CSV table of C-alpha atoms in Angstrom, one decimal:
chain,number,residue,atom,x,y,z
A,1,MET,CA,113.5,19.1,143.5
A,2,LEU,CA,114.1,18.7,147.2
A,3,SER,CA,117.6,18.7,148.6
A,4,PRO,CA,118.8,16.1,151.0
A,5,LEU,CA,118.6,18.6,153.9
A,6,ASP,CA,114.9,19.4,152.8
A,7,ILE,CA,114.0,15.8,153.0
A,8,LEU,CA,115.7,15.3,156.4
A,9,GLN,CA,113.8,18.2,157.9
A,10,THR,CA,110.5,17.5,156.2
A,11,ARG,CA,110.2,13.8,156.3
A,12,PHE,CA,112.5,12.8,159.2
A,13,GLY,CA,112.1,15.7,161.5
A,14,PHE,CA,115.9,16.4,162.1
A,15,GLU,CA,117.4,19.9,161.6
A,16,ASN,CA,120.9,18.9,160.5
A,17,PHE,CA,122.9,16.1,159.5
A,18,ARG,CA,125.5,14.5,162.0
A,19,GLY,CA,129.0,13.4,161.5
A,20,CYS,CA,129.8,12.3,158.0
A,21,GLN,CA,126.3,11.6,156.9
A,22,THR,CA,126.3,14.8,154.5
A,23,GLU,CA,129.6,13.5,152.9
A,24,ILE,CA,128.2,9.9,152.4
A,25,ILE,CA,125.0,11.1,150.9
A,26,ASP,CA,126.8,13.5,148.6
A,27,HIS,CA,129.2,10.8,147.5
A,28,LEU,CA,126.2,8.4,146.6
A,29,LEU,CA,124.4,11.1,144.7
A,30,ASP,CA,127.6,11.8,142.7
A,31,GLY,CA,127.4,8.1,141.6
A,32,ARG,CA,130.2,6.6,143.7
A,33,HIS,CA,130.3,3.6,145.9
A,34,VAL,CA,130.5,3.7,149.7
A,35,LEU,CA,131.4,1.3,152.7
A,36,THR,CA,130.2,2.9,156.0
A,37,ILE,CA,131.1,1.7,159.4
A,38,MET,CA,129.2,3.7,162.0
A,39,PRO,CA,128.3,2.8,165.7
A,40,THR,CA,124.7,1.5,166.4
A,41,GLY,CA,122.3,4.4,166.8
A,42,SER,CA,124.3,6.9,164.8
A,43,GLY,CA,122.0,7.3,161.8
A,44,LYS,CA,123.4,4.7,159.3
A,45,SER,CA,120.0,4.2,157.7
A,46,LEU,CA,119.6,7.8,156.7
A,47,CYS,CA,122.7,7.5,154.6
A,48,TYR,CA,120.8,5.5,152.1
A,49,GLN,CA,117.2,6.6,152.8
A,50,ILE,CA,117.8,10.2,152.0
A,51,PRO,CA,119.5,9.5,148.6
A,52,ALA,CA,116.8,7.0,147.8
A,53,LEU,CA,114.2,9.7,148.1
A,54,VAL,CA,116.3,12.2,146.1
A,55,LEU,CA,116.7,9.7,143.3
A,56,ALA,CA,113.1,8.8,143.4
A,57,ASN,CA,112.2,12.2,142.2
A,58,GLU,CA,114.3,12.2,139.2
A,59,ASP,CA,112.6,12.0,135.9
A,60,ASN,CA,112.9,8.6,134.0
A,61,PRO,CA,110.9,8.0,130.9
A,62,HIS,CA,111.2,4.3,130.9
A,63,CYS,CA,110.6,3.2,134.4
A,64,LYS,CA,110.4,4.5,138.0
A,65,PRO,CA,113.7,4.5,139.9
A,66,LEU,CA,114.1,2.0,142.8
A,67,THR,CA,116.3,1.8,145.7
A,68,LEU,CA,116.9,-1.9,147.0
A,69,VAL,CA,117.8,-2.5,150.5
A,70,ILE,CA,119.3,-5.9,151.4
A,71,SER,CA,119.1,-7.0,154.9
A,72,PRO,CA,119.3,-10.2,156.9
A,73,LEU,CA,116.9,-9.2,159.5
A,74,ILE,CA,113.2,-10.1,158.7
A,75,ALA,CA,112.2,-8.9,162.1
A,76,LEU,CA,113.7,-5.5,161.6
A,77,MET,CA,112.4,-5.1,158.0
A,78,LYS,CA,108.8,-4.6,159.0
A,79,ASP,CA,109.7,-2.1,161.8
A,80,GLN,CA,111.7,0.0,159.4
A,81,VAL,CA,109.1,0.0,156.7
A,82,ASP,CA,106.2,0.8,159.2
A,83,VAL,CA,108.3,3.8,160.3
A,84,LEU,CA,109.0,5.0,156.9
A,85,GLN,CA,105.3,4.5,155.7
A,86,GLN,CA,104.3,6.6,158.7
A,87,LYS,CA,106.4,9.4,157.3
A,88,GLY,CA,104.6,9.0,153.9
A,89,ILE,CA,107.3,7.1,152.2
A,90,ASP,CA,106.4,4.6,149.5
A,91,CYS,CA,108.2,1.5,150.5
A,92,THR,CA,107.6,-2.2,151.4
A,93,TYR,CA,109.3,-5.5,152.1
A,94,ILE,CA,109.2,-8.9,150.6
A,95,ASN,CA,110.4,-12.0,152.6
A,96,SER,CA,109.2,-15.3,153.9
A,97,SER,CA,107.0,-13.8,156.6
A,98,LEU,CA,104.4,-13.0,153.9
A,99,SER,CA,101.9,-15.5,152.4
A,100,ALA,CA,102.4,-16.6,148.8
A,101,SER,CA,99.5,-14.3,147.7
A,102,GLN,CA,100.9,-11.3,149.5
A,103,ARG,CA,104.4,-11.9,147.9
A,104,ASN,CA,102.9,-12.3,144.4
A,105,GLU,CA,100.9,-9.0,144.8
A,106,ARG,CA,104.0,-7.1,145.9
A,107,TYR,CA,106.0,-8.6,142.9
A,108,GLN,CA,103.2,-7.3,140.6
A,109,ASN,CA,103.4,-3.9,142.4
A,110,VAL,CA,107.2,-3.7,142.0
A,111,ALA,CA,106.9,-4.5,138.3
A,112,SER,CA,104.2,-2.0,137.8
A,113,GLY,CA,106.3,0.8,139.3
A,114,GLU,CA,105.1,1.2,142.9
A,115,TYR,CA,107.5,1.8,145.9
A,116,ASP,CA,110.6,4.0,146.1
A,117,MET,CA,112.4,1.6,148.4
A,118,LEU,CA,112.1,-2.2,148.6
A,119,TYR,CA,113.6,-4.3,151.6
A,120,VAL,CA,114.5,-7.9,150.9
A,121,THR,CA,116.8,-10.7,152.1
A,122,PRO,CA,119.6,-11.7,149.7
A,123,GLU,CA,118.0,-15.2,149.5
A,124,ARG,CA,115.0,-13.6,147.7
A,125,PHE,CA,117.2,-13.5,144.5
A,126,ARG,CA,116.8,-17.2,144.3
A,127,LYS,CA,113.1,-16.8,143.3
A,128,PRO,CA,112.8,-16.3,139.5
A,129,GLU,CA,109.5,-14.5,140.0
A,130,TYR,CA,111.3,-11.8,142.1
A,131,ARG,CA,114.1,-11.4,139.5
A,132,GLU,CA,111.6,-11.0,136.7
A,133,ALA,CA,109.7,-8.2,138.7
A,134,LEU,CA,113.0,-6.4,139.2
A,135,GLN,CA,113.8,-6.4,135.4
A,136,ARG,CA,110.9,-4.0,134.9
A,137,ARG,CA,112.7,-1.4,137.2
A,138,LYS,CA,115.8,0.6,137.2
A,139,VAL,CA,117.6,0.0,140.6
A,140,VAL,CA,119.5,3.3,141.1
A,141,LEU,CA,120.8,2.5,144.5
A,142,LEU,CA,121.7,-0.7,146.3
A,143,ALA,CA,122.0,-0.5,150.0
A,144,VAL,CA,123.5,-3.6,151.8
A,145,ASP,CA,122.8,-3.6,155.5
A,146,GLU,CA,124.6,-5.6,158.1
A,147,ALA,CA,127.5,-5.8,155.5
A,148,HIS,CA,129.8,-8.0,157.7
A,149,CYS,CA,127.5,-10.8,156.6
A,150,ILE,CA,129.2,-10.5,153.3
A,151,SER,CA,132.6,-11.6,154.5
A,152,HIS,CA,133.8,-15.1,155.1
A,153,TRP,CA,135.6,-13.6,158.0
A,154,GLY,CA,132.6,-11.7,159.4
A,155,HIS,CA,131.0,-13.0,162.7
A,156,ASP,CA,127.6,-13.6,161.1
A,157,PHE,CA,128.4,-14.9,157.6
A,158,ARG,CA,125.4,-15.5,155.3
A,159,PRO,CA,126.2,-17.4,152.2
A,160,ASP,CA,123.7,-15.7,150.0
A,161,TYR,CA,125.5,-12.4,150.8
A,162,SER,CA,128.5,-13.9,148.9
A,163,ARG,CA,126.3,-13.6,145.7
A,164,LEU,CA,126.1,-9.8,145.9
A,165,ALA,CA,128.7,-9.3,143.0
A,166,GLU,CA,126.5,-11.6,140.9
A,167,ILE,CA,123.3,-9.6,142.2
A,168,ARG,CA,124.9,-6.3,141.4
A,169,LYS,CA,125.5,-7.4,137.9
A,170,LEU,CA,122.1,-8.6,137.5
A,171,LEU,CA,120.9,-5.2,138.6
A,172,ASP,CA,123.2,-3.5,136.0
A,173,ASN,CA,125.8,-2.6,138.6
A,174,PRO,CA,124.0,0.2,140.6
A,175,VAL,CA,125.7,2.7,142.9
A,176,THR,CA,126.2,0.7,146.2
A,177,ILE,CA,126.4,1.5,149.8
A,178,ALA,CA,127.4,-1.2,152.4
A,179,LEU,CA,126.7,-0.5,156.0
A,180,THR,CA,127.8,-2.1,159.2
A,181,ALA,CA,128.6,-1.3,162.8
A,182,THR,CA,131.5,-3.8,163.1
A,183,ALA,CA,134.2,-4.7,160.7
A,184,THR,CA,137.9,-5.1,161.2
A,185,ALA,CA,140.3,-4.2,158.4
A,186,GLU,CA,140.4,-7.6,157.2
A,187,VAL,CA,136.4,-7.8,157.0
A,188,GLN,CA,136.4,-4.4,155.3
A,189,ARG,CA,138.7,-5.6,152.6
A,190,ASP,CA,136.6,-8.7,152.1
A,191,ILE,CA,133.3,-6.8,151.9
A,192,VAL,CA,134.7,-4.7,148.9
A,193,THR,CA,135.9,-7.8,147.2
A,194,GLN,CA,132.8,-9.8,147.7
A,195,LEU,CA,130.7,-6.8,146.3
A,196,GLY,CA,132.8,-7.3,143.0
A,197,LEU,CA,134.5,-3.9,143.4
A,198,ALA,CA,138.2,-2.7,143.4
A,199,ASP,CA,139.5,-0.9,146.4
A,200,HIS,CA,139.8,2.3,144.4
A,201,GLU,CA,136.1,2.3,143.5
A,202,VAL,CA,134.9,2.4,147.1
A,203,ARG,CA,135.4,5.1,149.6
A,204,ILE,CA,135.3,3.9,153.3
A,205,PHE,CA,133.6,6.2,155.8
A,206,HIS,CA,134.4,5.2,159.3
A,207,GLY,CA,132.5,7.0,162.0
A,208,GLY,CA,134.5,5.3,164.8
A,209,ILE,CA,133.0,2.9,167.2
A,210,ASP,CA,132.9,4.9,170.4
A,211,ARG,CA,129.6,5.3,172.1
A,212,PRO,CA,130.5,8.0,174.8
A,213,ASN,CA,127.3,7.3,176.9
A,214,LEU,CA,128.2,3.6,177.4
A,215,SER,CA,130.2,2.7,180.5
A,216,LEU,CA,132.1,-0.6,180.0
A,217,LYS,CA,133.0,-2.7,183.0
A,218,ILE,CA,134.5,-6.2,183.4
A,219,GLU,CA,134.3,-8.1,186.6
A,220,GLN,CA,136.1,-11.3,187.3
A,221,VAL,CA,134.1,-13.9,189.3
A,222,ILE,CA,134.9,-17.4,190.5
A,223,ASP,CA,131.5,-19.1,190.4
A,224,ASP,CA,127.8,-18.7,189.6
A,225,ASP,CA,127.0,-17.5,193.1
A,226,GLN,CA,129.2,-14.4,192.5
A,227,LYS,CA,127.5,-13.9,189.2
A,228,LYS,CA,124.1,-13.9,190.6
A,229,ILE,CA,125.1,-11.3,193.2
A,230,ALA,CA,126.6,-9.1,190.7
A,231,ILE,CA,123.6,-9.3,188.4
A,232,LEU,CA,121.2,-8.7,191.3
A,233,LYS,CA,123.2,-5.6,192.4
A,234,GLU,CA,123.3,-4.2,188.8
A,235,VAL,CA,119.5,-4.8,188.2
A,236,GLU,CA,118.6,-3.1,191.5
A,237,THR,CA,121.0,-0.3,191.3
A,238,ILE,CA,120.4,0.8,187.7
A,239,GLY,CA,116.9,0.0,187.2
A,240,GLY,CA,115.0,0.5,183.8
A,241,SER,CA,115.2,-2.0,180.9
A,242,GLY,CA,118.0,-4.4,180.6
A,243,ILE,CA,119.3,-7.5,178.8
A,244,VAL,CA,121.3,-10.3,180.5
A,245,TYR,CA,123.0,-12.4,178.0
A,246,PHE,CA,123.8,-16.2,178.4
A,247,THR,CA,125.6,-18.7,176.3
A,248,LEU,CA,123.8,-21.8,177.8
A,249,ILE,CA,120.1,-22.2,178.2
A,250,LYS,CA,120.7,-24.3,181.2
A,251,THR,CA,122.5,-21.5,182.9
A,252,LEU,CA,119.9,-19.1,181.9
A,253,THR,CA,117.1,-21.1,183.4
A,254,GLU,CA,119.0,-21.5,186.6
A,255,PHE,CA,119.5,-17.7,187.0
A,256,SER,CA,115.9,-17.1,186.1
A,257,ASP,CA,114.9,-19.3,189.0
A,258,PHE,CA,117.2,-17.3,191.3
A,259,LEU,CA,115.8,-13.9,190.2
A,260,LEU,CA,112.2,-15.1,190.6
A,261,HIS,CA,113.1,-16.2,194.2
A,262,GLN,CA,114.4,-12.7,194.6
A,263,LYS,CA,111.0,-11.3,193.3
A,264,ILE,CA,112.7,-9.8,190.2
A,265,ASN,CA,110.2,-10.1,187.4
A,266,HIS,CA,111.7,-10.7,184.0
A,267,LEU,CA,111.2,-12.4,180.6
A,268,VAL,CA,113.2,-15.2,179.2
A,269,TYR,CA,114.1,-15.7,175.5
A,270,HIS,CA,116.0,-18.7,174.1
A,271,GLY,CA,115.9,-21.2,171.2
A,272,ASP,CA,113.8,-23.8,173.1
A,273,LEU,CA,110.8,-21.5,172.9
A,274,THR,CA,108.4,-21.7,170.1
A,275,ALA,CA,108.5,-18.9,167.4
A,276,ALA,CA,105.3,-17.6,168.8
A,277,GLN,CA,106.6,-17.4,172.4
A,278,ARG,CA,109.7,-15.7,171.2
A,279,ALA,CA,107.7,-13.2,169.1
A,280,LYS,CA,105.4,-12.4,172.2
A,281,ARG,CA,108.2,-12.0,174.6
A,282,GLN,CA,110.1,-9.6,172.1
A,283,GLU,CA,107.0,-7.6,171.8
A,284,GLN,CA,106.4,-7.4,175.5
A,285,PHE,CA,110.1,-6.3,175.9
A,286,MET,CA,109.7,-3.6,173.2
A,287,SER,CA,106.4,-2.3,174.3
A,288,GLN,CA,106.6,-2.2,178.0
A,289,PRO,CA,108.9,0.1,180.2
A,290,ASP,CA,111.5,-1.2,182.6
A,291,ARG,CA,111.5,-4.7,181.2
A,292,LEU,CA,114.3,-7.1,182.1
A,293,VAL,CA,115.0,-10.1,179.8
A,294,LEU,CA,117.4,-13.0,180.3
A,295,ALA,CA,118.4,-14.2,176.8
A,296,THR,CA,120.7,-16.1,174.6
A,297,ASN,CA,122.5,-14.2,171.7
A,298,ALA,CA,119.4,-15.1,169.6
A,299,PHE,CA,117.7,-12.1,171.2
A,300,GLY,CA,118.6,-8.7,169.7
A,301,MET,CA,118.4,-9.1,166.0
A,302,GLY,CA,115.9,-6.3,165.1
A,303,ILE,CA,115.7,-4.9,168.7
A,304,ASP,CA,115.6,-1.1,168.5
A,305,LYS,CA,114.5,-0.2,172.1
A,306,VAL,CA,116.0,3.1,172.7
A,307,ASP,CA,115.9,3.2,176.5
A,308,ILE,CA,117.8,0.0,177.5
A,309,ARG,CA,119.9,1.1,180.5
A,310,PHE,CA,122.2,-2.0,181.0
A,311,VAL,CA,123.5,-5.0,179.0
A,312,ILE,CA,125.1,-7.7,181.1
A,313,HIS,CA,127.1,-10.7,179.7
A,314,ALA,CA,126.5,-13.4,182.4
A,315,GLU,CA,128.8,-15.7,180.3
A,316,LEU,CA,131.6,-15.0,177.8
A,317,PRO,CA,130.4,-14.0,174.4
A,318,GLY,CA,132.0,-15.7,171.3
A,319,SER,CA,134.0,-12.7,170.1
A,320,LEU,CA,134.6,-9.0,170.4
A,321,GLU,CA,132.4,-8.5,167.3
A,322,ALA,CA,129.5,-10.3,169.1
A,323,TYR,CA,130.3,-8.4,172.3
A,324,TYR,CA,130.3,-5.0,170.5
A,325,GLN,CA,127.0,-5.8,168.7
A,326,GLU,CA,125.2,-6.8,171.9
A,327,ILE,CA,126.4,-3.8,174.1
A,328,GLY,CA,125.3,-1.6,171.1
A,329,ARG,CA,121.7,-2.3,172.2
A,330,ALA,CA,122.2,-0.1,175.3
A,331,GLY,CA,121.7,3.5,175.5
A,332,ARG,CA,120.3,4.3,171.9
A,333,ASP,CA,118.7,7.3,173.3
A,334,GLY,CA,122.2,8.8,174.1
A,335,LEU,CA,121.6,8.5,178.0
A,336,PRO,CA,124.2,6.9,180.2
A,337,SER,CA,124.0,3.1,180.3
A,338,GLU,CA,126.1,0.4,181.8
A,339,CYS,CA,127.7,-2.5,180.0
A,340,LEU,CA,128.9,-5.2,182.4
A,341,LEU,CA,130.8,-8.4,181.4
A,342,LEU,CA,131.2,-11.1,184.1
A,343,TYR,CA,134.2,-13.4,183.5
A,344,ASP,CA,134.6,-16.8,185.0
A,345,GLN,CA,137.5,-18.8,183.6
A,346,ARG,CA,135.2,-21.7,183.2
A,347,ASP,CA,133.4,-20.0,180.5
A,348,LEU,CA,136.4,-20.1,178.2
A,349,ALA,CA,136.2,-23.9,178.2
A,350,THR,CA,132.6,-23.6,176.9
A,351,GLN,CA,133.6,-21.1,174.2
A,352,MET,CA,136.5,-23.4,173.2
A,353,GLU,CA,133.9,-26.3,172.8
A,354,PHE,CA,131.6,-24.1,170.9
A,355,LEU,CA,134.5,-23.2,168.6
A,356,GLU,CA,135.2,-26.9,167.8
A,357,TRP,CA,131.4,-27.5,167.2
A,358,SER,CA,131.2,-24.5,164.7
A,359,ASN,CA,134.2,-25.8,162.8
A,360,PRO,CA,133.5,-29.4,161.9
A,361,GLN,CA,136.3,-31.1,160.0
A,362,LEU,CA,136.2,-32.0,156.3
A,363,SER,CA,135.9,-35.8,157.1
A,364,PHE,CA,132.9,-35.1,159.2
A,365,ILE,CA,131.2,-32.8,156.6
A,366,GLN,CA,131.7,-35.5,154.0
A,367,ARG,CA,130.5,-38.4,156.2
A,368,THR,CA,127.2,-36.5,157.0
A,369,PHE,CA,126.8,-35.7,153.3
A,370,ASP,CA,127.3,-39.3,152.3
A,371,ILE,CA,124.6,-40.5,154.8
A,372,LEU,CA,122.1,-38.0,153.5
A,373,LYS,CA,122.9,-39.0,149.9
A,374,ASN,CA,122.5,-42.7,150.3
A,375,ASP,CA,120.0,-43.0,153.2
A,376,LEU,CA,117.8,-39.9,153.1
A,377,GLU,CA,114.6,-41.8,153.6
A,378,ARG,CA,115.8,-43.4,156.9
A,379,VAL,CA,117.2,-40.0,157.9
A,380,ASN,CA,113.8,-38.4,157.5
A,381,ALA,CA,112.0,-41.5,159.1
A,382,PHE,CA,114.1,-41.7,162.3
A,383,GLY,CA,115.1,-38.1,162.7
A,384,LEU,CA,118.0,-36.2,164.0
A,385,ASP,CA,118.9,-38.5,166.9
A,386,TRP,CA,119.3,-41.4,164.6
A,387,LEU,CA,121.5,-39.4,162.2
A,388,ARG,CA,123.5,-38.3,165.3
A,389,GLU,CA,124.2,-42.0,166.2
A,390,GLN,CA,125.5,-42.6,162.6
A,391,VAL,CA,128.1,-39.8,162.7
A,392,LEU,CA,128.8,-39.2,166.3
A,393,ASN,CA,128.4,-42.7,168.0
A,394,LYS,CA,125.8,-41.3,170.4
A,395,GLN,CA,127.8,-38.3,171.6
A,396,LYS,CA,124.7,-36.3,172.2
A,397,SER,CA,126.4,-33.2,173.7
A,398,ASP,CA,128.3,-32.6,170.5
A,399,ARG,CA,126.7,-30.2,168.2
A,400,ARG,CA,128.9,-30.6,165.1
A,401,LEU,CA,125.9,-32.2,163.3
A,402,GLU,CA,123.7,-29.2,163.8
A,403,THR,CA,126.5,-26.9,162.5
A,404,THR,CA,126.9,-29.2,159.4
A,405,LEU,CA,123.2,-29.2,158.6
A,406,ALA,CA,123.0,-25.5,159.0
A,407,LEU,CA,126.0,-25.1,156.6
A,408,PHE,CA,124.3,-27.4,154.1
A,409,ASP,CA,121.1,-25.4,154.3
A,410,ARG,CA,122.9,-22.0,154.0
A,411,TRP,CA,124.8,-23.1,151.0
A,412,GLY,CA,121.8,-24.6,149.4
A,413,VAL,CA,123.1,-28.2,149.6
A,414,ILE,CA,119.8,-29.4,151.1
A,415,GLU,CA,116.1,-28.2,150.9
A,416,GLY,CA,113.5,-28.9,153.6
A,417,CYS,CA,113.1,-28.3,157.3
A,418,LEU,CA,115.8,-28.7,160.0
A,419,ASP,CA,113.5,-28.5,163.0
A,420,PRO,CA,111.9,-31.0,162.9
A,421,LEU,CA,114.2,-32.7,160.5
A,422,ASN,CA,112.6,-33.2,157.1
A,423,ILE,CA,115.0,-32.9,154.2
A,424,THR,CA,113.2,-33.1,150.8
A,425,SER,CA,116.2,-33.1,148.6
A,426,LEU,CA,119.9,-32.4,148.3
A,427,VAL,CA,122.2,-31.4,145.5
A,428,ALA,CA,124.7,-33.9,143.9
A,429,GLN,CA,127.9,-32.3,145.0
A,430,LEU,CA,129.1,-30.2,148.0
A,431,PRO,CA,130.3,-26.6,147.1
A,432,THR,CA,133.9,-26.0,147.0
A,433,ARG,CA,133.8,-24.0,150.2
A,434,LEU,CA,132.7,-27.2,152.2
A,435,THR,CA,135.3,-29.4,150.4
A,436,ASP,CA,138.4,-27.2,150.7
A,437,ASP,CA,140.3,-28.4,153.7
A,438,THR,CA,142.7,-25.4,153.7
A,439,ALA,CA,139.7,-23.0,153.8
A,440,ILE,CA,138.1,-24.9,156.6
A,441,GLN,CA,141.3,-24.8,158.7
A,442,GLU,CA,141.8,-21.1,157.9
A,443,LYS,CA,138.3,-20.5,159.2
A,444,LYS,CA,139.0,-22.3,162.5
A,445,GLN,CA,142.3,-20.5,163.0
A,446,TYR,CA,140.6,-17.2,162.4
A,447,ASP,CA,137.9,-18.1,165.0
A,448,LEU,CA,140.7,-18.9,167.5
A,449,ARG,CA,142.4,-15.5,166.9
A,450,ARG,CA,139.1,-13.8,167.5
A,451,LEU,CA,138.5,-15.7,170.8
A,452,GLN,CA,142.1,-14.8,171.8
A,453,ALA,CA,141.5,-11.2,171.2
A,454,LEU,CA,138.4,-11.4,173.5
A,455,ILE,CA,140.6,-12.9,176.2
A,456,ASN,CA,143.2,-10.2,175.7
A,457,PHE,CA,140.3,-7.6,176.0
A,458,ILE,CA,139.2,-9.2,179.3
A,459,ARG,CA,142.7,-9.1,180.7
A,460,CYS,CA,143.3,-5.5,179.7
A,461,ASP,CA,144.5,-3.2,182.4
A,462,GLY,CA,144.0,0.0,180.4
A,463,ASP,CA,141.0,1.8,178.8
A,464,LEU,CA,138.6,-0.8,177.4
A,465,LYS,CA,137.3,1.6,174.7
A,466,GLU,CA,140.7,2.2,173.5
A,467,PHE,CA,141.3,-1.5,173.1
A,468,LEU,CA,138.2,-1.9,171.1
A,469,ASN,CA,139.1,1.1,169.0
A,470,ASP,CA,142.6,-0.5,168.3
A,471,TYR,CA,141.0,-3.9,167.4
A,472,PHE,CA,138.5,-2.4,165.0
A,473,LEU,CA,140.5,0.6,163.9
A,474,PRO,CA,144.1,-0.6,163.8
A,475,SER,CA,146.7,2.1,163.0
A,476,LYS,CA,148.2,1.8,159.5
């Protein structure tokens, strides 16, 4: 039977493991659970892909072993599977991007013993036909990617991730590895709890957060004109591919016009574009050298372009977690890359407003639910603007309604489409998480603390990387 090192060399083309990869792989093959926090680009995926291939070769008289990889990133699944298939690895993905016939075919293939690895979103476990297919297989390893999505305190929480303890039980509690690039001590504890494991059952491997090839800079500005000058200087000085992040589409559009006037070609990517437009622009950025993209934070999920030379934040990100994730897209080839954050005090007011919108009060949540419950036909007939008038008295700039509907969708309270609004049905009761005022207030206070940490980072007079290290790896 091939050893992990044999597989690394013959299938993946690397001579040796890096950092704590060997220890993590040995720990998993010894049947023990792992939580891995490693920087972007440091080889997290190999930590479960290598054991998956070792375990796939073990004899099992009843059914072929399967490694299940749970990921929130549909866009990234196809890329990862394509790369693995090119290496001759028997794997696939099942998600909503496939047609019904394609999904059914893959369900049958899973049940009949095909595939060594299967990539899915956690939402897939809602489907009985998927659960039935898995019952025919022995899941020997469960890999949970982007594990911060498990935690209520994580910056990208996904409610279906909170079912992972239930999912693990359904799969007969396989050996589990959870992986993320960012997790504070609080989030790490919550990940372990949400997996249904005790602290002593999970070993935490922390590969640090430092990316030595990234240069971090913060520049304070007083208006958009200074921001434009700073961005233009960075783009012209550094060259190569880069991302400029914005919070507001309105500001992004204004800066795009400025750069076009300066004869700086670029792409734009934001939520007002159609799905087809976003997909095309992402493909252009990925496939063409020296591309510049102006984007909101929706851009980057699934981006694995190795030669991004700079990442600029033209407006304040929502948290240090978001900032670290976004700068992590720079310099994945290990070459020097610049990360510039432009800070205008006015941006703080925008983030405070966003924080209020993302934490609607219990009374607002209940009022919205009551309207949906009692007047769903008119909601669907007249649309979002009509519903907004009922709950917000025509305050069009307030986005609490969008947050509340998104929460209903994520927690399975409603079914249907949010854009355009067409809610086909809703459950009789709100889940406890959306009716517990204490939990709602705790979430808001947590978001306030994260925003304060970001402000402290901006005002830091010392080493910025040391500040990040202290935030993500506090001394015990």
